[in-house]
PDB file of C-alpha atoms in Angstrom:
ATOM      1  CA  UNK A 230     107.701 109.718 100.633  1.00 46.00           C
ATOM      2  CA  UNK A 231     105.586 113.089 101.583  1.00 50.00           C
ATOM      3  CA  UNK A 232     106.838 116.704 102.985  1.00 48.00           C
ATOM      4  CA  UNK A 233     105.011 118.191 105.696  1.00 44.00           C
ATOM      5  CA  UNK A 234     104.592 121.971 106.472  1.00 39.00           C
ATOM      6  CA  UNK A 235     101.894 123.729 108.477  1.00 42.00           C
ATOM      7  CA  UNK A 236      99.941 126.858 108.335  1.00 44.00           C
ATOM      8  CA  UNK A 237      97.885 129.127 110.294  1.00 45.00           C
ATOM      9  CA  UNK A 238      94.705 131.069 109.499  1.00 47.00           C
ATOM     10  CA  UNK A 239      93.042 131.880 112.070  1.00 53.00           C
ATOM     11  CA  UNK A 240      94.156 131.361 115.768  1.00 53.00           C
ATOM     12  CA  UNK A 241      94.452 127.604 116.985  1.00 56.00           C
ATOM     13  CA  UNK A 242      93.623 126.314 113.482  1.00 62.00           C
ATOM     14  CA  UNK A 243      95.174 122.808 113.173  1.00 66.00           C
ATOM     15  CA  UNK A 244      95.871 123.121 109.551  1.00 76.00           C
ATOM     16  CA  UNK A 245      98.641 120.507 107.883  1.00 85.00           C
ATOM     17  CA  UNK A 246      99.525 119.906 103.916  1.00 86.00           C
ATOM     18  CA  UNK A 247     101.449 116.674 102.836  1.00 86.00           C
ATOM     19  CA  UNK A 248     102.800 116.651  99.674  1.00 87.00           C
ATOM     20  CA  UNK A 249     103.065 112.771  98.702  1.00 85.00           C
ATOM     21  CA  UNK A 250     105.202 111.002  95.453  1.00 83.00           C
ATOM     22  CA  UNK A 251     103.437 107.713  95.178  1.00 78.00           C
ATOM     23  CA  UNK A 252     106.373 105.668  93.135  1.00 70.00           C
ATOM     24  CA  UNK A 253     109.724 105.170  93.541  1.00 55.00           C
ATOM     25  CA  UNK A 254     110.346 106.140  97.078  1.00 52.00           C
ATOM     26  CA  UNK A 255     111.135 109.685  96.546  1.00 56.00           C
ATOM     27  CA  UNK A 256     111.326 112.725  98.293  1.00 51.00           C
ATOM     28  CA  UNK A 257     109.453 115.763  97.085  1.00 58.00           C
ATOM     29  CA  UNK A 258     111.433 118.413  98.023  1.00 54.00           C
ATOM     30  CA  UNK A 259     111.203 122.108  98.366  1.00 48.00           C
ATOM     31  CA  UNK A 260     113.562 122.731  95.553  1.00 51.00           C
ATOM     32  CA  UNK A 261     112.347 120.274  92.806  1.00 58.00           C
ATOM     33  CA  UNK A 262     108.678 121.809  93.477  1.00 62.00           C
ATOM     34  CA  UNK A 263     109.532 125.095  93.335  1.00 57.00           C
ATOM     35  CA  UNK A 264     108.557 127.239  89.930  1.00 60.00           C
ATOM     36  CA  UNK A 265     106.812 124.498  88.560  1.00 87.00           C
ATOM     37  CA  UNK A 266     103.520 123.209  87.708  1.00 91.00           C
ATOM     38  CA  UNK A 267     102.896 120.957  90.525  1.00 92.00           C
ATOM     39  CA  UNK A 268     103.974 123.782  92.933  1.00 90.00           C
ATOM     40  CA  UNK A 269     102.079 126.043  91.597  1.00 92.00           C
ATOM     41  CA  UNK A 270      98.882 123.936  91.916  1.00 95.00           C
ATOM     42  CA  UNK A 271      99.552 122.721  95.556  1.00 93.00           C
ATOM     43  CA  UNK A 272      99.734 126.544  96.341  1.00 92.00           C
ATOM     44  CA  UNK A 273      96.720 128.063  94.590  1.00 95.00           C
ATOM     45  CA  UNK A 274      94.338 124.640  95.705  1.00 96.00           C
ATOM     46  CA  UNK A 275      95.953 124.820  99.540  1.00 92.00           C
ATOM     47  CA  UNK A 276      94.795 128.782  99.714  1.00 91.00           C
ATOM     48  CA  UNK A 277      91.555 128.465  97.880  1.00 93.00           C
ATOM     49  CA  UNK A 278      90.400 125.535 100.594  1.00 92.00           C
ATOM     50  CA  UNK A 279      91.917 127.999 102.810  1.00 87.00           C
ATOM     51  CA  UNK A 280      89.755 130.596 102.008  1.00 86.00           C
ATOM     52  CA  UNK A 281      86.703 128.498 101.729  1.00 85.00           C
ATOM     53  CA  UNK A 282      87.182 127.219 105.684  1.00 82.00           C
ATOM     54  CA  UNK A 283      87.985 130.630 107.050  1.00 75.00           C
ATOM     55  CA  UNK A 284      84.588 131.474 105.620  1.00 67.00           C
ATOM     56  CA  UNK A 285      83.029 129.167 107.695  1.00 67.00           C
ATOM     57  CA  UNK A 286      85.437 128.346 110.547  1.00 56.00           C
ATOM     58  CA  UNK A 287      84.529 129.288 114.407  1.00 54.00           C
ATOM     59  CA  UNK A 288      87.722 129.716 115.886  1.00 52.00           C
ATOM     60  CA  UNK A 289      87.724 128.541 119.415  1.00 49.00           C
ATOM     61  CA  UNK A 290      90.265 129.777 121.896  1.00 49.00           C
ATOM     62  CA  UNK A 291      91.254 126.032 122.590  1.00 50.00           C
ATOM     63  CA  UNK A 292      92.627 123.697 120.631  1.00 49.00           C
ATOM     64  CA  UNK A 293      90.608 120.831 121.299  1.00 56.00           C
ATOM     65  CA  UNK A 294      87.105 122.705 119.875  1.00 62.00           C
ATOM     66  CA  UNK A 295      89.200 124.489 117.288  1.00 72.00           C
ATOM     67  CA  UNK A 296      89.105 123.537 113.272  1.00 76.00           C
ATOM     68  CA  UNK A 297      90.986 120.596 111.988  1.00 83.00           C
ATOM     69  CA  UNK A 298      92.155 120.817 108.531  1.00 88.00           C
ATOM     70  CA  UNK A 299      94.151 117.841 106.667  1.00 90.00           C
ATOM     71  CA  UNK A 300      95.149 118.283 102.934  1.00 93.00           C
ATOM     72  CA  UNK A 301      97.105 115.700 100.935  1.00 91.00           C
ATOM     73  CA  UNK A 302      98.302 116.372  97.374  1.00 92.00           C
ATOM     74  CA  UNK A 303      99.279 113.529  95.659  1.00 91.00           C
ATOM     75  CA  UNK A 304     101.528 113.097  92.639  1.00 90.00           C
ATOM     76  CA  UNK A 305     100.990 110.073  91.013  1.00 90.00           C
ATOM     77  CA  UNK A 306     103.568 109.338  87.734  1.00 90.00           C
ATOM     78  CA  UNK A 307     102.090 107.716  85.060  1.00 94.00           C
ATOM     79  CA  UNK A 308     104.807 105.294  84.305  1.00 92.00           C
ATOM     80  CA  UNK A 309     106.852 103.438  87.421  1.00 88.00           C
ATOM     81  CA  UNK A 310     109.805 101.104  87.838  1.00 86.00           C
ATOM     82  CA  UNK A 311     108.762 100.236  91.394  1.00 79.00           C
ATOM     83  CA  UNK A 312     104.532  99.796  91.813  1.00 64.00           C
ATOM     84  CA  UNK A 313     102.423 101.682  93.955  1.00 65.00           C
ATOM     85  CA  UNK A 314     101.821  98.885  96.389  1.00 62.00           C
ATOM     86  CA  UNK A 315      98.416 100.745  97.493  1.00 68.00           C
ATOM     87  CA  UNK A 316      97.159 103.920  96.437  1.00 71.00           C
ATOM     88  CA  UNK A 317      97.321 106.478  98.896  1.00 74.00           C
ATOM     89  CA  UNK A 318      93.598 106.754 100.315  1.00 74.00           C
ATOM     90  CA  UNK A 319      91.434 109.652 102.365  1.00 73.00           C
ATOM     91  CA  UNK A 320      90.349 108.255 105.927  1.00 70.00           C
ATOM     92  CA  UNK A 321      87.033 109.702 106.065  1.00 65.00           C
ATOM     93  CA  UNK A 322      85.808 111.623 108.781  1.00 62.00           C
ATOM     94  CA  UNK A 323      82.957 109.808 111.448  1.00 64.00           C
ATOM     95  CA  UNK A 324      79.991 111.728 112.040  1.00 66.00           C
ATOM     96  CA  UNK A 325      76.614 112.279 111.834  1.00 72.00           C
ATOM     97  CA  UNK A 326      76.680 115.419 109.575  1.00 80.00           C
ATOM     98  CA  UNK A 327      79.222 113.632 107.442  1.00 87.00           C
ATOM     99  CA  UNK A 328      79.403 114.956 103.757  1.00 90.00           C
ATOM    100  CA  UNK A 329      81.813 113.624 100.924  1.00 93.00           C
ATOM    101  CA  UNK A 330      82.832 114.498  97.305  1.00 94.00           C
ATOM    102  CA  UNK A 331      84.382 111.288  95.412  1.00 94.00           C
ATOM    103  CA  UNK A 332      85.887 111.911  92.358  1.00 95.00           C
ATOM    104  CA  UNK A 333      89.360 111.334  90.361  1.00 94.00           C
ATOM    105  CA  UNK A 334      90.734 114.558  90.999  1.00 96.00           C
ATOM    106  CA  UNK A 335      89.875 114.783  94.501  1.00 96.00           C
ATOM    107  CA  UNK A 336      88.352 113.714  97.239  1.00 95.00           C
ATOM    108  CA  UNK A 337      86.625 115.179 100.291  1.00 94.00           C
ATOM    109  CA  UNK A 338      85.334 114.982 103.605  1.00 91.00           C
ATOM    110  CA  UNK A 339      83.738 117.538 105.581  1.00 87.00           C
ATOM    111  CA  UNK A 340      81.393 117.767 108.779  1.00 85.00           C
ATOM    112  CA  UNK A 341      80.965 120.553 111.701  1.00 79.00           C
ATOM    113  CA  UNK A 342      79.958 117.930 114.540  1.00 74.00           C
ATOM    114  CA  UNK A 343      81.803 118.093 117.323  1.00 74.00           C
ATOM    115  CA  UNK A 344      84.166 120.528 115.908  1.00 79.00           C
ATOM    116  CA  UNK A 345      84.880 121.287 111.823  1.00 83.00           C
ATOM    117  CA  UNK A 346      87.059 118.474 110.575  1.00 86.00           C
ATOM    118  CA  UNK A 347      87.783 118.389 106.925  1.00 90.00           C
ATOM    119  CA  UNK A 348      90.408 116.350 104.673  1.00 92.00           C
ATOM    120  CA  UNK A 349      90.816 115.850 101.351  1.00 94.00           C
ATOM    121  CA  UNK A 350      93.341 114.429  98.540  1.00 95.00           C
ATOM    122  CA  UNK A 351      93.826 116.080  95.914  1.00 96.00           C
ATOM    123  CA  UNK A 352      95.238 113.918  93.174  1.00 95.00           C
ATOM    124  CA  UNK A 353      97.789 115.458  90.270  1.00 95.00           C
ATOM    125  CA  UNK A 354      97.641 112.093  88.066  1.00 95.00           C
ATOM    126  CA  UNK A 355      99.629 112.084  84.967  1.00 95.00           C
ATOM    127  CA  UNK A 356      97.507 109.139  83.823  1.00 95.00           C
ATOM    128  CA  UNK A 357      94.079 111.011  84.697  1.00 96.00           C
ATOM    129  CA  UNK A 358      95.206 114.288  82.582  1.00 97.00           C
ATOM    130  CA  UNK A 359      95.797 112.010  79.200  1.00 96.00           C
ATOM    131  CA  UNK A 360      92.007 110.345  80.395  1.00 96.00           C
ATOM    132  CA  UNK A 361      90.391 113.388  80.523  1.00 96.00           C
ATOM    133  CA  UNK A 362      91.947 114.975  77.476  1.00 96.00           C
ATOM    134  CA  UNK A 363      91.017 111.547  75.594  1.00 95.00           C
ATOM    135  CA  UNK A 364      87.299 111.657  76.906  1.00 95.00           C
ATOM    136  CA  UNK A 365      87.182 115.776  75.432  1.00 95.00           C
ATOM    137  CA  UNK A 366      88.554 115.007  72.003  1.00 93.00           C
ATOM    138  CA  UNK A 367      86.080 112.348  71.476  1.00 92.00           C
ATOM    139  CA  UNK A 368      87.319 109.120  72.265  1.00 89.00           C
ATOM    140  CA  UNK A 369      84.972 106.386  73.848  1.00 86.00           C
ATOM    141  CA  UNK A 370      86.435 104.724  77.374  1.00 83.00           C
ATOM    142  CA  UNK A 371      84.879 103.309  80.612  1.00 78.00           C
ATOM    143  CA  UNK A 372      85.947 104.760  83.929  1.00 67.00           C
ATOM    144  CA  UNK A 373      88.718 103.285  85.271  1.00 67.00           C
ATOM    145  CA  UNK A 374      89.367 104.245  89.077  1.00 64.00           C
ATOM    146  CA  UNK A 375      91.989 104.454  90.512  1.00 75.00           C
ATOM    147  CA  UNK A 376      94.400 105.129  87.642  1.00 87.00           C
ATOM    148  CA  UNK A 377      97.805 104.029  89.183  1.00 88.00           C
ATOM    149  CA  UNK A 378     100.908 104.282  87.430  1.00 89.00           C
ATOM    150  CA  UNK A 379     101.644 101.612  84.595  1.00 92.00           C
ATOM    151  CA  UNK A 380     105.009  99.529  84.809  1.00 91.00           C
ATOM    152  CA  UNK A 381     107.883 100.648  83.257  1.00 92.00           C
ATOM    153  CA  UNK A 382     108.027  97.324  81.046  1.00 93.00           C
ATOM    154  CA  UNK A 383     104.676  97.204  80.304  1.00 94.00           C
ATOM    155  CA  UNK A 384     104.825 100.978  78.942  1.00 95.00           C
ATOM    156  CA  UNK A 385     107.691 100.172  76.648  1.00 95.00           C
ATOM    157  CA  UNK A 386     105.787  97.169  75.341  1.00 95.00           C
ATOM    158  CA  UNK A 387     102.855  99.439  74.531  1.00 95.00           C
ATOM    159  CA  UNK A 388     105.698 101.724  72.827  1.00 94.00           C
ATOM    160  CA  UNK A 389     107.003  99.073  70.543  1.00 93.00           C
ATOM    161  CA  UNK A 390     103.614  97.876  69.471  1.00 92.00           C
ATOM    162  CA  UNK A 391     102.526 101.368  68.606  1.00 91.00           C
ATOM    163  CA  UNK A 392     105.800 101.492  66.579  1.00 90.00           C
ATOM    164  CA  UNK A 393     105.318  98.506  64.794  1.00 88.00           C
ATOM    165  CA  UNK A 394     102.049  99.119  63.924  1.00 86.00           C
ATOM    166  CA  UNK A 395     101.942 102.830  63.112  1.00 80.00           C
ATOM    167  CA  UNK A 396     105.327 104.406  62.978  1.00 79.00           C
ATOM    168  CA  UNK A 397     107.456 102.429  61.203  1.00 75.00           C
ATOM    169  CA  UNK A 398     104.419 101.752  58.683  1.00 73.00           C
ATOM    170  CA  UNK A 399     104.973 103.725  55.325  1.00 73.00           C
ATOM    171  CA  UNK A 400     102.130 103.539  53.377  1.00 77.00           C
ATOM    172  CA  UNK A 401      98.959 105.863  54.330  1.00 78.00           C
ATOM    173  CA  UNK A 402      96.790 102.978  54.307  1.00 78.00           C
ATOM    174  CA  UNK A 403      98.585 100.526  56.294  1.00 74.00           C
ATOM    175  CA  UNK A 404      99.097 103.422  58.999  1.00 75.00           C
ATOM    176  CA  UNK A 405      95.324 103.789  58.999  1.00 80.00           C
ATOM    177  CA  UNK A 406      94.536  99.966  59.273  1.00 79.00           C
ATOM    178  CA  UNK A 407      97.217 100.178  61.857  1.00 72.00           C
ATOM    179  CA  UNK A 408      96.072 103.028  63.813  1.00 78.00           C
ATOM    180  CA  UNK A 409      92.518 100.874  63.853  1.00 81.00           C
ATOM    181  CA  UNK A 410      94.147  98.062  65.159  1.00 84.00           C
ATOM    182  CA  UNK A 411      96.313  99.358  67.809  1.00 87.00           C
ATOM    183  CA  UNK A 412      93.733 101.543  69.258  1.00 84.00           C
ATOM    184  CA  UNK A 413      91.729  98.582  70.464  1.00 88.00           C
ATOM    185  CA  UNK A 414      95.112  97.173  72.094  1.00 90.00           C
ATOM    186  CA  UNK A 415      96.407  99.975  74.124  1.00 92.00           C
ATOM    187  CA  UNK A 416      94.481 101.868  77.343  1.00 93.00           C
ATOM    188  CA  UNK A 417      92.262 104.726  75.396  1.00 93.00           C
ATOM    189  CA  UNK A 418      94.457 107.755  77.130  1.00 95.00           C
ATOM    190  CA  UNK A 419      97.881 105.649  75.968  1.00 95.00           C
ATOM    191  CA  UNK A 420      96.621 105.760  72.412  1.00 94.00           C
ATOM    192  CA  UNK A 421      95.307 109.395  72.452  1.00 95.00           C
ATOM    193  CA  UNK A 422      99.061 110.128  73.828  1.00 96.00           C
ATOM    194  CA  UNK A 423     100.699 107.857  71.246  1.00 95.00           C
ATOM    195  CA  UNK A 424      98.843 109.341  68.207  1.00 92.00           C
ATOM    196  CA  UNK A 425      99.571 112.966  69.900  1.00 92.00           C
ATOM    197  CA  UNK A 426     102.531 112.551  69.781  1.00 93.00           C
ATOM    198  CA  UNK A 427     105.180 113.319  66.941  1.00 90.00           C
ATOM    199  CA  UNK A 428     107.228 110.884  64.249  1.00 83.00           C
ATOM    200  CA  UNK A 429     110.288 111.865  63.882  1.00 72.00           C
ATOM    201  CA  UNK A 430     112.870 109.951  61.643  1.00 69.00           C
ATOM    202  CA  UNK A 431     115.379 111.939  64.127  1.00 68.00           C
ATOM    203  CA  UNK A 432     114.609 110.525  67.100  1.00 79.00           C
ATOM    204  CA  UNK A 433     113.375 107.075  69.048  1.00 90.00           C
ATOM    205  CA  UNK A 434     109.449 107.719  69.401  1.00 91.00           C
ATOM    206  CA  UNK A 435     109.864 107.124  72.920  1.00 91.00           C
ATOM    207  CA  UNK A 436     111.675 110.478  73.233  1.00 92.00           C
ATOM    208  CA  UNK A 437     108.332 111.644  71.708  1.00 94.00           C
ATOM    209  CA  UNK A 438     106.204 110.217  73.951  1.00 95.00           C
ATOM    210  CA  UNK A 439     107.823 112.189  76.368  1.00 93.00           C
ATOM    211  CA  UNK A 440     107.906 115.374  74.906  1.00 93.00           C
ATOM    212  CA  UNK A 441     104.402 114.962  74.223  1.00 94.00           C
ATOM    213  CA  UNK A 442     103.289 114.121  77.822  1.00 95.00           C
ATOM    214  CA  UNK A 443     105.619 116.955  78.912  1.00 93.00           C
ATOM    215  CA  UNK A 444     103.659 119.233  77.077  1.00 94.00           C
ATOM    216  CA  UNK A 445     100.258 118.305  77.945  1.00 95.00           C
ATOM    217  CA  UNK A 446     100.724 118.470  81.322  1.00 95.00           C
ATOM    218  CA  UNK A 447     102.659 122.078  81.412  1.00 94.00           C
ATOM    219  CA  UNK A 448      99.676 123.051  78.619  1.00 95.00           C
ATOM    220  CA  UNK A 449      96.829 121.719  80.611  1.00 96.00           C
ATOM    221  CA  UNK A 450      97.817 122.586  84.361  1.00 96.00           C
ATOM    222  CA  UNK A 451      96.075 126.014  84.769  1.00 96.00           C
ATOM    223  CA  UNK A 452      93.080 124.138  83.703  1.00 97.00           C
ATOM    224  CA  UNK A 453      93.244 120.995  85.738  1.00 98.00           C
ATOM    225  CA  UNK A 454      94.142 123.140  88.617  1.00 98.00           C
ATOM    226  CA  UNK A 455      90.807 125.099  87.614  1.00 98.00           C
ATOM    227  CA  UNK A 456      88.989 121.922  87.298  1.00 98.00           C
ATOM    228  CA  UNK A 457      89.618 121.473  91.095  1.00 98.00           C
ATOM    229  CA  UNK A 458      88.599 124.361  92.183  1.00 97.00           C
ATOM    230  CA  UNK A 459      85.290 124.343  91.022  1.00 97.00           C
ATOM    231  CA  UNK A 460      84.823 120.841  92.149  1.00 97.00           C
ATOM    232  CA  UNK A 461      85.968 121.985  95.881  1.00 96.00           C
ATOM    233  CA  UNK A 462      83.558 125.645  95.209  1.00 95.00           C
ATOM    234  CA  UNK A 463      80.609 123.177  94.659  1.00 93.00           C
ATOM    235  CA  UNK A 464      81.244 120.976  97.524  1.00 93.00           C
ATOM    236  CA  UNK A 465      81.423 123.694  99.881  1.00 90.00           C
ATOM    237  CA  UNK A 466      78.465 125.115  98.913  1.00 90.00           C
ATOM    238  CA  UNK A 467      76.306 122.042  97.994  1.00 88.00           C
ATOM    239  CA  UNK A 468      73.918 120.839 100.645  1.00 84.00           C
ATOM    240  CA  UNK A 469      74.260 117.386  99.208  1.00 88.00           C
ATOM    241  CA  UNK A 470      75.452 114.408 101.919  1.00 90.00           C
ATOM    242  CA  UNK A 471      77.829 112.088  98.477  1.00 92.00           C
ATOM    243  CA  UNK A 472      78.631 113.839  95.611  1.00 94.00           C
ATOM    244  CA  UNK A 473      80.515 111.247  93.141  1.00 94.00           C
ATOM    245  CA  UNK A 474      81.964 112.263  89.533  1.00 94.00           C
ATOM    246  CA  UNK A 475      83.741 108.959  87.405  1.00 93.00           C
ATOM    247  CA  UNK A 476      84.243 111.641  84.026  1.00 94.00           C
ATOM    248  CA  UNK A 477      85.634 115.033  83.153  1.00 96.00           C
ATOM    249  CA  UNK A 478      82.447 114.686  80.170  1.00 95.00           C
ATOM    250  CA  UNK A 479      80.357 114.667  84.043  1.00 94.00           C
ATOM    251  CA  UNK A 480      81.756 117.768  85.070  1.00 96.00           C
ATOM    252  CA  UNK A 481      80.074 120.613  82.158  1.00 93.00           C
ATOM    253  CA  UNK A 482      77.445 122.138  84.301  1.00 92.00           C
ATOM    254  CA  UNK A 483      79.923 123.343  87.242  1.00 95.00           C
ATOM    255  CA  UNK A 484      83.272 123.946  84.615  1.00 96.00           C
ATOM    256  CA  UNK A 485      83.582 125.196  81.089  1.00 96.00           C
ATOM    257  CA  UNK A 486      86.001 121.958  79.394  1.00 96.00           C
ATOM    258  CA  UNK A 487      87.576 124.138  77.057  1.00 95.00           C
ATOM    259  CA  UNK A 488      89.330 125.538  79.454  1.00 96.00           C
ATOM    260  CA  UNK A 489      91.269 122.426  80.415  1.00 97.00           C
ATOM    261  CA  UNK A 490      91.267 120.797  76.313  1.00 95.00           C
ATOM    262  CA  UNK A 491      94.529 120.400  75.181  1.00 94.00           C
ATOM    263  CA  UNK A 492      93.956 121.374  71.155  1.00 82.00           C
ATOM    264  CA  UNK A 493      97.567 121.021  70.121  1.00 68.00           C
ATOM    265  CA  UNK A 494     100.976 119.626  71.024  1.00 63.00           C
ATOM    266  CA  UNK A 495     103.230 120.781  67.687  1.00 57.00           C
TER     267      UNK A 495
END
């Protein structure tokens, strides 16, 4: 389901945002969005584009020569009872001054012929933040694009294996041999989550696992928010036609990581 609200910057602007939950059919709605994370990065990303295309935006006193602006945020869950049938996509703009920014965090399309058109999706991924923060801490994986969300019984499976092989193990050296052997079982930003978070004799580790993810995304979302910003700064001013990124480890000439690193969760 998306919500749909409009804004103006300069006169005639045709300027939209669509804010889009991926699983589960539901509606994101002005109340659960408000003071939170999410909300917080679908307004400072929506006025920072903002401010990059009044910068450059002719406004024309008709609406048929006057800027077109489409943004799309997109929350994607990392775990789902009902599958993302197909991820939502960008329709790219046709023309002959056509540029485009492809990356996991967002994507773009830009060009000024016969009138500025740009659109872009701008991805908050729950699956993409454990990725990245897997990638910084050291932790060897192949990009994997797109990162939809995993099934809800294919999660819990990953959850009782991890128990099995790690949590309810007592000894020190059977938790090592069993953190070895898990980690080549489980999706590289699963594992870095897992081992992240905490063992608790007081709860199911499942209510750790969510705890944990809680935390990394409230700890890292100034910095993945930051993250996108400089990746939309450097498309506006690069005079490049593609510009493609597949790893946050791609991104340390135009963003300092440590400012996104989650270093720790308790």
């Amino acid at each position: 389901m998306k919500s749909t609200y409009s804004q103006q910057s300069c006169q005639n602007m045709q300027t939209s945002i669509q804010i889009i939950d991926e699983t589960g059919g539901r509606w994101i709605s002005a109340t659960s969005l408000y003071d939170s994370s999410f909300k917080n990065y679908v307004t400072t990303i929506s006025q920072h584009v903002s401010g990059k295309i009044d910068g450059m935006a002719q406004c024309h006193g008709d609406l048929k020569s006057s800027p077109e602006v489409k943004l799309f945020f997109v929350y994607r869950r990392l775990v789902t009872s009902t599958p993302i049938v197909e991820p939502f996509n960008l329709e790219r703009t046709e023309s002959n001054d056509t540029r485009n920014l492809e990356s996991p965090w967002v994507k773009l399309t830009f060009s000024r012929s016969p009138k500025l058109v740009v659109r872009a999706v701008f991805l908050w991924n729950e699956q993409q933040f454990l990725l990245d923060q897997s990638l910084m801490s050291g932790i060897r994986a192949s990009p994997t694009n797109p990162l939809v969300p995993i099934d809800e019984v294919i999660f819990e499976q990953f959850v009782e294996d991890y128990t099995d092989s790690v949590v309810d193990v007592r000894s020190p050296e059977a938790k090592s041999a069993g953190q070895a052997s898990i980690s080549k079982r489980l999706p590289p930003e699963i594992f870095w989550l897992f081992r992240n978070a905490r063992q608790s004799s007081l709860s199911a580790f499942q209510v750790e696992v969510t705890s944990a993810l809680n935390s990394i995304l409230t700890q890292a979302a100034i910095g993945y928010t930051d993250l996108t910003k400089a990746l939309v700064d450097q498309f506006f001013t690069s005079a490049q036609t593609e510009i493609r990124y597949e790893s946050v480890l791609d991104l340390k000439d135009i963003f300092t990581l440590d400012r996104y690193r989650v270093n720790r969760l308790h």
